[in-house]
Amino acid sequence: MNLLEGLDRPDDREAVRVGDRALSYERLHAAAGAVAERIAGMRRVAVTATPSLETCVAVVGALAAGVPIVPINPKAGERELEHVMGDSAPDLVLDDVDLGASGDWPAEPGGETPALIVYTSGTTGPPKGVVLPRRALAATLDGLADAWAWTGEDVVAHGLPLYHVHGLVLGTLGPLRRGGAAWHLGRFSSEAAAEALSARATMLFGVPTMYHRLAADLERDEALARAVGSARLLVSGSAALPAADHARIEACTGLRIAERYGMSETLMNTAIRADGERRPGTVGPPLAGVELRLVDDDGAVLDVSDDETVGEIHVRGPNLFLEYLNRPDVTEEAFVDGWFKTGDVATRAEDGYIRIVGRRATDLIKSGGYKIGAGEIENALNEHPAVVESAVMGEPDPDLGERIVAWVVVEGERPSEQELADHVARLLAPHKRPREVRYLDELPRNALGKVTKKQLG
Ligand code: MCA
Ligand code: AMP
């Protein structure tokens, strides 16, 4: 099974571009081969996943070698880095990749070989490493190729981080499997997206926050709107796209965004097809090969397609992860009869379209497309010397989807909001910092002494 089929024919076509630097298939193949030779036989490696050609070569080299690679947030703070490095214990951090080196590729590893370990937040405690095998990457990318008529002719533009599934698997490995090109914008901006799309890019991948910002810019600038309107497909995922932003983008570009729904553990589950109806608020039918069911609170399977009855999404298929690294207990709890319990709550329409209406855990926050656990932030806040206790929640935000709000009880001199935000950014990551801090004398509690977050806000 050739995971990156595009690399079977390493010629001088462009494979990856980051800003104004690019690598041909030939160069990528050679440089990744050198990485593969260097790490042969290692148990696990990591890479500080900056948006760079070096990161792409490190990941492709590790895939070539059959050595699982952990992409690390370059802005990971002290605690987060300590945890990820301790938990994954890489033999090497591939931060000195040489784009000019050359080496040979070993034989293709088997489909169950772990390929990537991507860290994702839970409700409490530190993030968990999701172990993704090669066949899951292949299955999800082929499912999307079928849904979007995605071929080697396509050039995917995006400005997503390379330490999560969206930017790494879909935005980078996707084009390499198809034999097309990935065009990383370096950092997302409407101008960079428009430039790529008016040059060679055919598809744009982004999170709803990016489309929200894009909409505002396109409304101001017709030339920008025309450039974005030349795309073959605009795709949104990682969080719910507000209907208003969907309509604004359509009004400016004439294009209706296609949404798809996935998760680090499952990769992609559903997608609106390139030739399918775009109904705002829906994420389309299951991808080929993915089984999806809705289950009620008692665990009974809901055999209904009325776009009204709500149940938790369970999925099964070749797109699923192997396990949470070092967490057999949590892995076991995540499944029932071979089905993965997503925690997402949805309806199903007669034509199979899924509409996500919420999620089971209130302690999970989706901000800017990042999944963030409330407990993780509370633990970080509680480490601040002035903080006695804290409670963190997500509140609706037009730009970020949800913004992180922290309620804190402090003693002594009150630290400023900025100080607490910086404290969390330093320990965890900047995107996990509270955007707002509210000070209280005490947190509301029920008779059992448990904090009742519902009474906050
Ligand atoms: C601000 N900054 C700070 C601080 N405050 N740095 C240190 N300490 C602080 N206190 C810095 C930030 O690091 C950042 O730096 C800049 O200021 C702006 O920060 P922020 O406001 O957080 O960024 P933003 O502009 O609001 O980011 C919006 C975004 C981002 C670009 C949309 O949220 C994003 O990239 N989201 C993508 C998330 C994603 O890929 N999710 C996929 C998960 P600098 O400017 O240098 O960066 S995978 C998934 O969900 C599944 C599989 C799926 O379905 O896809
Ligand atoms: P992560 O754990 O970071 O991979 O985030 C996965 C979660 O993102 C899913 O469980 C959903 O809650 C959410 N998600 C992803 N895509 C969509 C979408 N198109 N609409 C709504 N929620 C989404």
Coordinates of C-alpha atoms and ligand atoms in Angstrom, one line a residue:
M1 CA 0.0 0.0 0.0
N2 CA 1.6 3.3 -1.1
L3 CA 0.5 6.0 1.3
L4 CA 2.0 8.9 -0.6
E5 CA 1.3 7.7 -4.2
G6 CA 2.4 11.1 -5.6
L7 CA 6.0 10.2 -4.5
D8 CA 6.0 7.0 -6.7
R9 CA 7.0 9.3 -9.6
P10 CA 9.5 11.7 -8.2
D11 CA 9.8 14.2 -11.0
D12 CA 10.2 18.0 -11.1
R13 CA 6.6 18.9 -10.5
E14 CA 6.0 21.1 -7.4
A15 CA 5.0 19.0 -4.4
V16 CA 5.0 21.5 -1.5
R17 CA 5.2 25.2 -1.2
V18 CA 5.4 27.2 2.0
G19 CA 5.3 30.9 1.2
D20 CA 7.9 31.6 -1.4
R21 CA 9.9 28.4 -0.9
A22 CA 9.0 25.2 -2.7
L23 CA 10.1 21.6 -3.2
S24 CA 9.7 19.4 -6.2
Y25 CA 8.6 15.8 -5.9
E26 CA 12.1 14.8 -6.8
R27 CA 13.7 16.9 -4.0
L28 CA 11.1 15.9 -1.5
H29 CA 11.7 12.3 -2.3
A30 CA 15.4 12.6 -1.9
A31 CA 15.4 14.7 1.3
A32 CA 12.7 12.5 2.9
G33 CA 14.8 9.4 1.9
A34 CA 17.8 10.9 3.8
V35 CA 15.6 11.4 6.9
A36 CA 14.3 7.8 6.5
E37 CA 17.8 6.4 6.4
R38 CA 18.8 8.5 9.5
I39 CA 15.9 7.4 11.7
A40 CA 15.6 3.7 10.4
G41 CA 14.9 1.4 13.3
M42 CA 13.9 4.1 15.7
R43 CA 10.8 3.6 17.8
R44 CA 9.4 7.1 17.5
V45 CA 10.4 10.6 16.5
A46 CA 9.1 14.1 16.9
V47 CA 9.2 17.4 15.0
T48 CA 8.6 21.0 16.1
A49 CA 5.9 21.5 13.5
T50 CA 6.5 25.0 12.2
P51 CA 4.8 25.8 8.9
S52 CA 7.9 25.0 6.9
L53 CA 9.3 22.8 4.2
E54 CA 11.6 21.2 6.8
T55 CA 8.5 20.0 8.8
C56 CA 7.0 18.5 5.6
V57 CA 10.2 16.7 4.9
A58 CA 10.5 15.4 8.4
V59 CA 7.0 14.0 8.3
V60 CA 7.3 12.5 4.9
G61 CA 10.7 11.0 5.9
A62 CA 9.2 9.4 9.0
L63 CA 6.4 8.0 7.0
A64 CA 8.9 6.6 4.5
A65 CA 10.8 5.0 7.4
G66 CA 7.7 3.6 9.0
V67 CA 8.6 5.4 12.2
P68 CA 5.7 7.2 13.9
I69 CA 6.2 10.9 14.2
V70 CA 4.8 13.3 16.8
P71 CA 4.2 16.9 15.4
I72 CA 4.6 19.4 18.3
N73 CA 3.1 22.8 18.5
P74 CA 6.1 25.2 18.1
K75 CA 4.4 27.5 20.7
A76 CA 3.7 24.7 23.2
G77 CA 4.4 26.0 26.7
E78 CA 6.4 24.4 29.5
R79 CA 3.8 22.0 30.9
E80 CA 2.5 21.0 27.5
L81 CA 5.9 20.3 26.1
E82 CA 7.0 18.4 29.2
H83 CA 3.9 16.3 28.9
V84 CA 4.1 15.6 25.2
M85 CA 7.8 14.8 25.3
G86 CA 7.5 12.7 28.4
D87 CA 4.5 10.8 27.1
S88 CA 5.7 10.1 23.6
A89 CA 9.4 9.8 24.5
P90 CA 10.8 10.3 21.0
D91 CA 14.2 8.9 20.1
L92 CA 15.0 12.1 18.2
V93 CA 13.5 15.5 17.5
L94 CA 13.8 16.1 13.8
D95 CA 14.5 19.9 13.9
D96 CA 17.6 19.9 11.7
V97 CA 16.3 18.6 8.5
D98 CA 18.6 19.2 5.4
L99 CA 16.5 20.0 2.3
G100 CA 19.5 19.3 0.1
A101 CA 20.3 15.8 1.4
S102 CA 19.5 12.6 -0.5
G103 CA 18.7 9.1 0.6
D104 CA 16.8 6.0 -0.5
W105 CA 13.3 4.9 0.6
P106 CA 12.9 1.5 2.3
A107 CA 10.0 -0.8 1.5
E108 CA 6.5 0.5 2.2
P109 CA 5.4 -0.4 5.7
G110 CA 2.1 -2.2 6.4
G111 CA -1.2 -0.4 6.8
E112 CA -1.5 -1.0 10.6
T113 CA 1.9 0.7 11.2
P114 CA 1.5 3.8 13.3
A115 CA 2.2 6.8 11.2
L116 CA 1.3 9.9 13.3
I117 CA 0.7 10.6 17.0
V118 CA -1.3 13.8 17.3
Y119 CA -2.1 15.3 20.7
T120 CA -5.7 16.3 21.4
S121 CA -7.3 17.8 24.5
G122 CA -9.8 15.9 26.7
T123 CA -12.1 17.5 29.3
T124 CA -9.6 17.0 32.1
G125 CA -5.9 16.4 32.5
P126 CA -3.2 16.8 29.8
P127 CA -3.8 16.1 26.1
K128 CA -3.8 12.5 24.8
G129 CA -1.7 11.2 21.9
V130 CA -3.9 9.8 19.2
V131 CA -2.1 7.0 17.4
L132 CA -3.0 7.0 13.7
P133 CA -2.1 4.1 11.4
R134 CA -1.2 4.5 7.7
R135 CA -4.5 2.8 6.6
A136 CA -6.5 5.5 8.4
L137 CA -4.7 8.3 6.5
A138 CA -5.1 6.4 3.2
A139 CA -8.8 5.7 3.9
T140 CA -9.7 9.2 4.9
L141 CA -7.8 10.8 2.0
D142 CA -9.4 8.5 -0.5
G143 CA -12.9 9.1 1.0
L144 CA -12.3 12.8 0.5
A145 CA -10.9 12.3 -3.0
D146 CA -14.1 10.5 -3.9
A147 CA -16.3 13.2 -2.3
W148 CA -14.5 16.2 -3.8
A149 CA -13.2 14.7 -7.2
W150 CA -9.8 15.6 -5.7
T151 CA -7.0 14.7 -8.1
G152 CA -3.4 15.3 -8.9
E153 CA -4.4 18.4 -10.8
D154 CA -5.5 20.0 -7.5
V155 CA -3.4 22.5 -5.5
V156 CA -4.6 22.9 -1.9
A157 CA -4.0 26.3 -0.3
H158 CA -4.2 26.7 3.5
G159 CA -2.7 28.5 6.4
L160 CA -3.4 25.8 9.0
P161 CA -1.0 24.6 11.8
L162 CA 0.9 21.5 10.9
Y163 CA 0.6 19.9 14.4
H164 CA -3.1 18.9 13.9
V165 CA -4.9 16.6 11.5
H166 CA -6.6 19.4 9.4
G167 CA -3.3 21.1 8.3
L168 CA -1.1 18.0 8.3
V169 CA -3.2 15.1 7.1
L170 CA -5.7 16.9 4.8
G171 CA -3.7 20.0 3.8
T172 CA -0.3 18.4 3.3
L173 CA -0.4 14.6 3.0
G174 CA -3.6 14.8 1.0
P175 CA -2.1 16.5 -2.0
L176 CA 1.0 14.2 -1.8
R177 CA -1.3 11.2 -1.9
R178 CA -3.1 12.5 -5.0
G179 CA 0.1 13.7 -6.7
G180 CA -0.9 17.3 -6.7
A181 CA 0.6 20.1 -4.6
A182 CA 0.2 21.6 -1.1
W183 CA 0.5 25.4 -0.9
H184 CA 1.0 26.5 2.7
L185 CA 0.3 30.3 3.0
G186 CA 2.9 30.5 5.9
R187 CA 0.2 32.2 8.0
F188 CA -3.4 32.6 7.0
S189 CA -4.4 36.0 5.6
S190 CA -7.1 36.8 3.1
E191 CA -4.5 38.3 0.7
A192 CA -2.3 35.2 0.8
A193 CA -5.3 32.9 0.2
A194 CA -6.5 35.1 -2.7
E195 CA -3.0 35.2 -4.2
A196 CA -2.6 31.4 -4.1
L197 CA -6.1 30.9 -5.6
S198 CA -5.6 33.4 -8.4
A199 CA -2.3 31.7 -9.2
R200 CA -2.5 27.8 -9.2
A201 CA -4.4 26.8 -6.1
T202 CA -7.8 25.1 -6.8
M203 CA -9.0 24.4 -3.2
L204 CA -8.9 26.3 0.0
F205 CA -9.0 24.5 3.4
G206 CA -9.8 26.5 6.5
V207 CA -11.4 26.6 9.9
P208 CA -14.6 28.8 10.4
T209 CA -12.6 31.6 12.0
M210 CA -10.6 32.0 8.8
Y211 CA -13.7 32.1 6.7
H212 CA -15.2 34.7 9.1
R213 CA -12.2 36.9 8.6
L214 CA -12.1 36.2 4.9
A215 CA -15.8 37.3 4.6
A216 CA -15.0 40.7 6.2
D217 CA -12.1 41.3 3.8
L218 CA -13.9 40.2 0.7
E219 CA -16.8 42.5 1.5
R220 CA -14.3 45.4 1.5
D221 CA -12.3 44.3 -1.6
E222 CA -13.9 43.2 -4.8
A223 CA -10.6 42.1 -6.5
L224 CA -9.9 39.9 -3.5
A225 CA -13.4 38.4 -3.8
R226 CA -12.9 37.7 -7.5
A227 CA -9.6 35.9 -6.8
V228 CA -11.2 33.7 -4.1
G229 CA -14.2 33.1 -6.3
S230 CA -11.9 31.4 -8.9
A231 CA -11.4 28.4 -6.5
R232 CA -12.8 25.1 -7.5
L233 CA -13.8 24.3 -3.9
L234 CA -13.8 26.1 -0.6
V235 CA -13.8 23.7 2.4
S236 CA -14.5 24.4 6.0
G237 CA -14.0 22.1 9.0
S238 CA -12.8 21.6 12.6
A239 CA -15.8 23.5 14.0
A240 CA -19.3 24.6 12.9
L241 CA -19.4 27.2 10.2
P242 CA -22.0 29.8 11.1
A243 CA -24.8 30.1 8.5
A244 CA -24.2 33.9 8.3
D245 CA -20.6 33.5 7.3
H246 CA -21.6 30.8 4.7
A247 CA -24.0 33.4 3.2
R248 CA -21.5 36.2 3.3
I249 CA -18.8 34.2 1.4
E250 CA -21.4 33.1 -1.2
A251 CA -22.6 36.7 -1.7
C252 CA -18.9 37.8 -2.3
T253 CA -17.6 34.9 -4.4
G254 CA -20.6 33.1 -5.8
L255 CA -19.2 29.9 -4.1
R256 CA -20.9 27.9 -1.4
I257 CA -18.5 26.5 1.2
A258 CA -18.5 22.7 1.5
E259 CA -18.3 21.5 5.1
R260 CA -16.8 18.3 6.3
Y261 CA -16.7 16.8 9.8
G262 CA -13.9 14.9 11.5
M263 CA -11.9 14.4 14.6
S264 CA -8.3 13.6 15.4
E265 CA -9.3 10.1 16.5
T266 CA -11.5 9.3 13.4
L267 CA -10.0 11.5 10.7
M268 CA -12.9 12.5 8.4
N269 CA -16.4 11.1 8.9
T270 CA -18.6 13.0 6.6
A271 CA -18.4 15.6 3.9
I272 CA -20.5 17.6 1.5
R273 CA -19.6 16.4 -1.9
A274 CA -18.2 18.7 -4.6
D275 CA -21.4 18.1 -6.6
G276 CA -23.6 17.8 -3.6
E277 CA -26.2 20.2 -2.1
R278 CA -24.7 22.7 0.4
R279 CA -27.1 23.1 3.2
P280 CA -25.7 25.5 5.8
G281 CA -25.3 23.9 9.2
T282 CA -24.9 20.4 7.7
V283 CA -21.7 18.4 7.2
G284 CA -23.0 16.0 4.5
P285 CA -23.3 12.2 4.5
P286 CA -20.7 9.7 5.7
L287 CA -17.7 9.3 3.4
A288 CA -17.4 6.0 1.5
G289 CA -16.3 3.3 3.9
V290 CA -17.4 5.1 7.0
E291 CA -20.2 3.7 9.1
L292 CA -22.1 6.2 11.2
R293 CA -24.9 5.7 13.7
L294 CA -26.8 7.9 16.1
V295 CA -27.3 6.6 19.6
D296 CA -29.6 7.9 22.4
D297 CA -28.7 8.5 26.0
D298 CA -29.6 4.9 26.9
G299 CA -27.3 3.5 24.3
A300 CA -30.1 2.5 21.9
V301 CA -29.4 3.0 18.2
L302 CA -31.7 5.5 16.6
D303 CA -33.0 4.2 13.3
V304 CA -34.4 7.5 12.2
S305 CA -33.6 10.0 9.5
D306 CA -36.0 12.9 10.3
D307 CA -33.4 15.7 10.7
E308 CA -34.9 16.2 14.2
T309 CA -34.2 13.3 16.5
V310 CA -30.9 14.0 18.3
G311 CA -28.3 11.3 19.2
E312 CA -24.6 10.9 19.8
I313 CA -22.5 10.1 16.7
H314 CA -20.7 6.7 16.8
V315 CA -18.4 5.8 13.9
R316 CA -16.7 2.7 12.6
G317 CA -14.4 2.2 9.7
P318 CA -10.8 2.1 8.3
N319 CA -10.5 5.8 9.1
L320 CA -10.2 5.2 12.9
F321 CA -7.1 5.5 15.1
L322 CA -5.5 2.6 16.9
E323 CA -5.3 3.8 20.5
Y324 CA -4.5 6.7 22.8
L325 CA -0.8 6.4 23.5
N326 CA -0.1 4.9 27.0
R327 CA -3.8 5.1 27.8
P328 CA -5.4 1.6 27.4
D329 CA -8.1 2.5 29.9
V330 CA -9.2 5.6 28.1
T331 CA -9.0 3.8 24.7
E332 CA -11.3 1.1 26.0
E333 CA -13.8 3.6 27.3
A334 CA -13.9 5.4 24.0
F335 CA -15.4 2.5 22.2
V336 CA -18.6 0.4 22.4
D337 CA -18.8 -2.8 20.3
G338 CA -16.1 -1.6 18.0
W339 CA -17.8 1.8 17.5
F340 CA -16.0 5.0 18.5
K341 CA -18.1 7.3 20.6
T342 CA -17.4 10.8 19.2
G343 CA -19.2 12.8 21.9
D344 CA -20.8 14.9 19.1
V345 CA -24.5 15.2 19.1
A346 CA -26.4 15.3 15.8
T347 CA -29.4 14.7 13.6
R348 CA -29.7 12.8 10.3
A349 CA -31.9 13.8 7.4
E350 CA -33.5 11.5 4.9
D351 CA -30.7 11.9 2.4
G352 CA -28.1 11.0 5.1
Y353 CA -27.0 14.5 5.7
I354 CA -25.7 15.0 9.3
R355 CA -26.3 18.1 11.2
I356 CA -24.2 18.6 14.3
V357 CA -26.1 20.3 17.1
G358 CA -23.7 20.1 20.0
R359 CA -21.5 17.9 22.0
R360 CA -21.9 15.9 25.2
A361 CA -19.0 17.4 27.2
T362 CA -19.5 20.9 28.4
D363 CA -15.9 21.0 29.4
L364 CA -14.6 20.9 25.8
I365 CA -14.1 24.2 24.1
K366 CA -13.7 24.7 20.4
S367 CA -11.9 28.0 19.8
G368 CA -10.5 29.0 16.4
G369 CA -11.0 25.3 15.4
Y370 CA -8.7 24.2 18.3
K371 CA -10.2 21.7 20.8
I372 CA -9.3 22.8 24.3
G373 CA -10.1 21.1 27.6
A374 CA -11.5 23.3 30.4
G375 CA -9.7 21.2 33.1
E376 CA -6.3 21.7 31.5
I377 CA -6.7 25.4 31.7
E378 CA -8.1 25.3 35.2
N379 CA -5.1 23.3 36.3
A380 CA -2.8 25.8 34.7
L381 CA -4.6 28.8 36.3
N382 CA -4.5 27.1 39.7
E383 CA -0.7 26.9 39.5
H384 CA -0.6 30.7 39.6
P385 CA 0.3 31.8 43.2
A386 CA -2.6 34.2 43.5
V387 CA -5.3 31.9 42.2
V388 CA -7.2 29.9 44.8
E389 CA -9.6 28.2 42.4
S390 CA -10.9 28.6 38.9
A391 CA -13.6 27.5 36.5
V392 CA -13.3 27.7 32.7
M393 CA -16.0 27.7 30.0
G394 CA -16.4 28.5 26.4
E395 CA -18.8 31.3 25.5
P396 CA -20.1 32.0 22.0
D397 CA -17.9 34.3 19.9
P398 CA -18.5 35.5 16.4
D399 CA -14.9 35.2 15.4
L400 CA -13.5 32.2 17.3
G401 CA -16.8 30.2 17.6
E402 CA -16.2 30.0 21.3
R403 CA -13.9 32.1 23.4
I404 CA -12.3 30.9 26.6
V405 CA -13.6 32.6 29.7
A406 CA -12.1 32.0 33.1
W407 CA -13.8 32.6 36.5
V408 CA -11.1 32.9 39.2
V409 CA -11.0 33.3 43.0
V410 CA -7.8 35.0 44.0
E411 CA -6.1 35.9 47.2
G412 CA -3.8 38.7 48.0
E413 CA -3.1 41.2 45.2
R414 CA -5.3 40.6 42.2
P415 CA -3.3 39.6 39.1
S416 CA -4.4 41.4 35.9
E417 CA -6.3 39.5 33.1
Q418 CA -3.2 39.9 31.0
E419 CA -1.0 38.3 33.6
L420 CA -3.3 35.3 33.9
A421 CA -3.6 35.0 30.1
D422 CA 0.2 35.1 29.7
H423 CA 0.6 32.6 32.5
V424 CA -1.6 30.0 30.7
A425 CA 0.0 30.8 27.3
R426 CA 3.4 30.2 28.9
L427 CA 2.5 26.9 30.6
L428 CA 0.2 25.5 27.8
A429 CA -0.1 27.3 24.5
P430 CA -1.1 30.8 23.4
H431 CA -4.4 29.5 21.9
K432 CA -5.4 28.1 25.3
R433 CA -5.2 31.4 27.1
P434 CA -8.4 32.9 28.5
R435 CA -9.7 35.8 26.4
E436 CA -11.6 37.1 29.4
V437 CA -11.2 36.7 33.2
R438 CA -14.0 37.3 35.7
Y439 CA -13.1 37.6 39.4
L440 CA -15.4 36.0 42.0
D441 CA -15.3 35.7 45.8
E442 CA -16.2 32.1 45.5
L443 CA -17.3 29.6 42.8
P444 CA -20.9 28.3 43.0
R445 CA -21.1 24.8 44.3
N446 CA -23.9 22.2 44.7
A447 CA -24.6 20.3 48.0
L448 CA -21.9 17.8 47.1
G449 CA -19.3 20.6 46.8
K450 CA -19.0 20.2 43.1
V451 CA -18.6 23.5 41.1
T452 CA -21.8 24.2 39.2
K453 CA -20.6 25.9 36.0
K454 CA -24.2 26.4 34.8
Q455 CA -24.6 29.0 37.4
L456 CA -21.7 31.0 36.0
G457 CA -22.1 33.4 33.1
Ligands
MCA1 C1 -1.3 36.4 21.9 N1 -0.2 35.7 21.4 C2 0.5 35.4 22.5 C3 -0.2 35.8 23.6 N2 -1.3 36.4 23.2 N3 1.6 34.7 22.6 C4 2.1 34.4 23.8 N4 1.4 34.8 25.0 C5 0.3 35.5 24.9 N5 -0.3 35.8 26.0 C6 0.1 35.5 20.0 C7 -0.3 34.2 19.4 O1 0.6 33.2 19.7 C8 -0.3 34.5 18.0 O2 1.0 34.6 17.5 C9 -0.9 35.9 17.9 O3 -0.6 36.5 19.2 C10 -2.4 35.9 17.8 O4 -2.9 34.9 18.6 P1 -4.4 34.3 18.5 O5 -5.3 35.5 18.8 O6 -4.6 33.1 19.3 O7 -4.4 33.9 17.1 P2 -5.6 34.1 16.1 O8 -5.1 35.1 15.1 O9 -6.8 34.5 16.8 O10 -5.8 32.7 15.5 C11 -6.9 32.4 14.7 C12 -6.6 31.2 13.9 C13 -6.1 30.0 14.7 C14 -5.5 31.6 12.9 C15 -7.8 30.8 13.1 O11 -7.1 29.8 15.7 C16 -5.8 28.8 14.0 O12 -4.8 28.6 13.3 N6 -6.7 27.8 14.1 C17 -6.6 26.5 13.4 C18 -6.8 25.4 14.4 C19 -6.8 24.0 13.7 O13 -6.0 23.8 12.8 N7 -7.6 23.1 14.2 C20 -7.6 21.7 13.6 C21 -7.7 20.7 14.7 P3 1.3 34.4 16.0 O14 0.6 35.6 15.3 O15 2.8 34.5 15.9 O16 0.8 33.1 15.6 S1 -7.9 19.0 13.9 C22 -9.5 18.9 13.9 O17 -10.2 19.7 14.5 C23 -10.3 17.8 13.2 C24 -9.5 16.6 12.8 C25 -10.9 18.5 12.0 O18 -12.1 18.2 11.8 O19 -10.2 19.2 11.3
AMP2 P1 -10.3 17.6 17.3 O1 -10.4 16.8 18.5 O2 -9.5 18.8 17.5 O3 -9.9 16.8 16.2 O4 -11.7 18.2 17.1 C1 -12.8 17.3 16.6 C2 -14.1 18.0 16.9 O5 -14.3 19.1 16.1 C3 -15.3 17.1 16.6 O6 -15.5 16.2 17.6 C4 -16.4 18.1 16.4 O7 -16.9 18.5 17.7 C5 -15.6 19.3 15.8 N1 -15.8 19.5 14.4 C6 -15.0 19.1 13.4 N2 -15.5 19.5 12.2 C7 -16.7 20.0 12.4 C8 -17.8 20.6 11.6 N3 -17.7 20.7 10.3 N4 -18.9 21.1 12.3 C9 -19.0 21.1 13.6 N5 -18.0 20.5 14.4 C10 -16.9 20.1 13.8

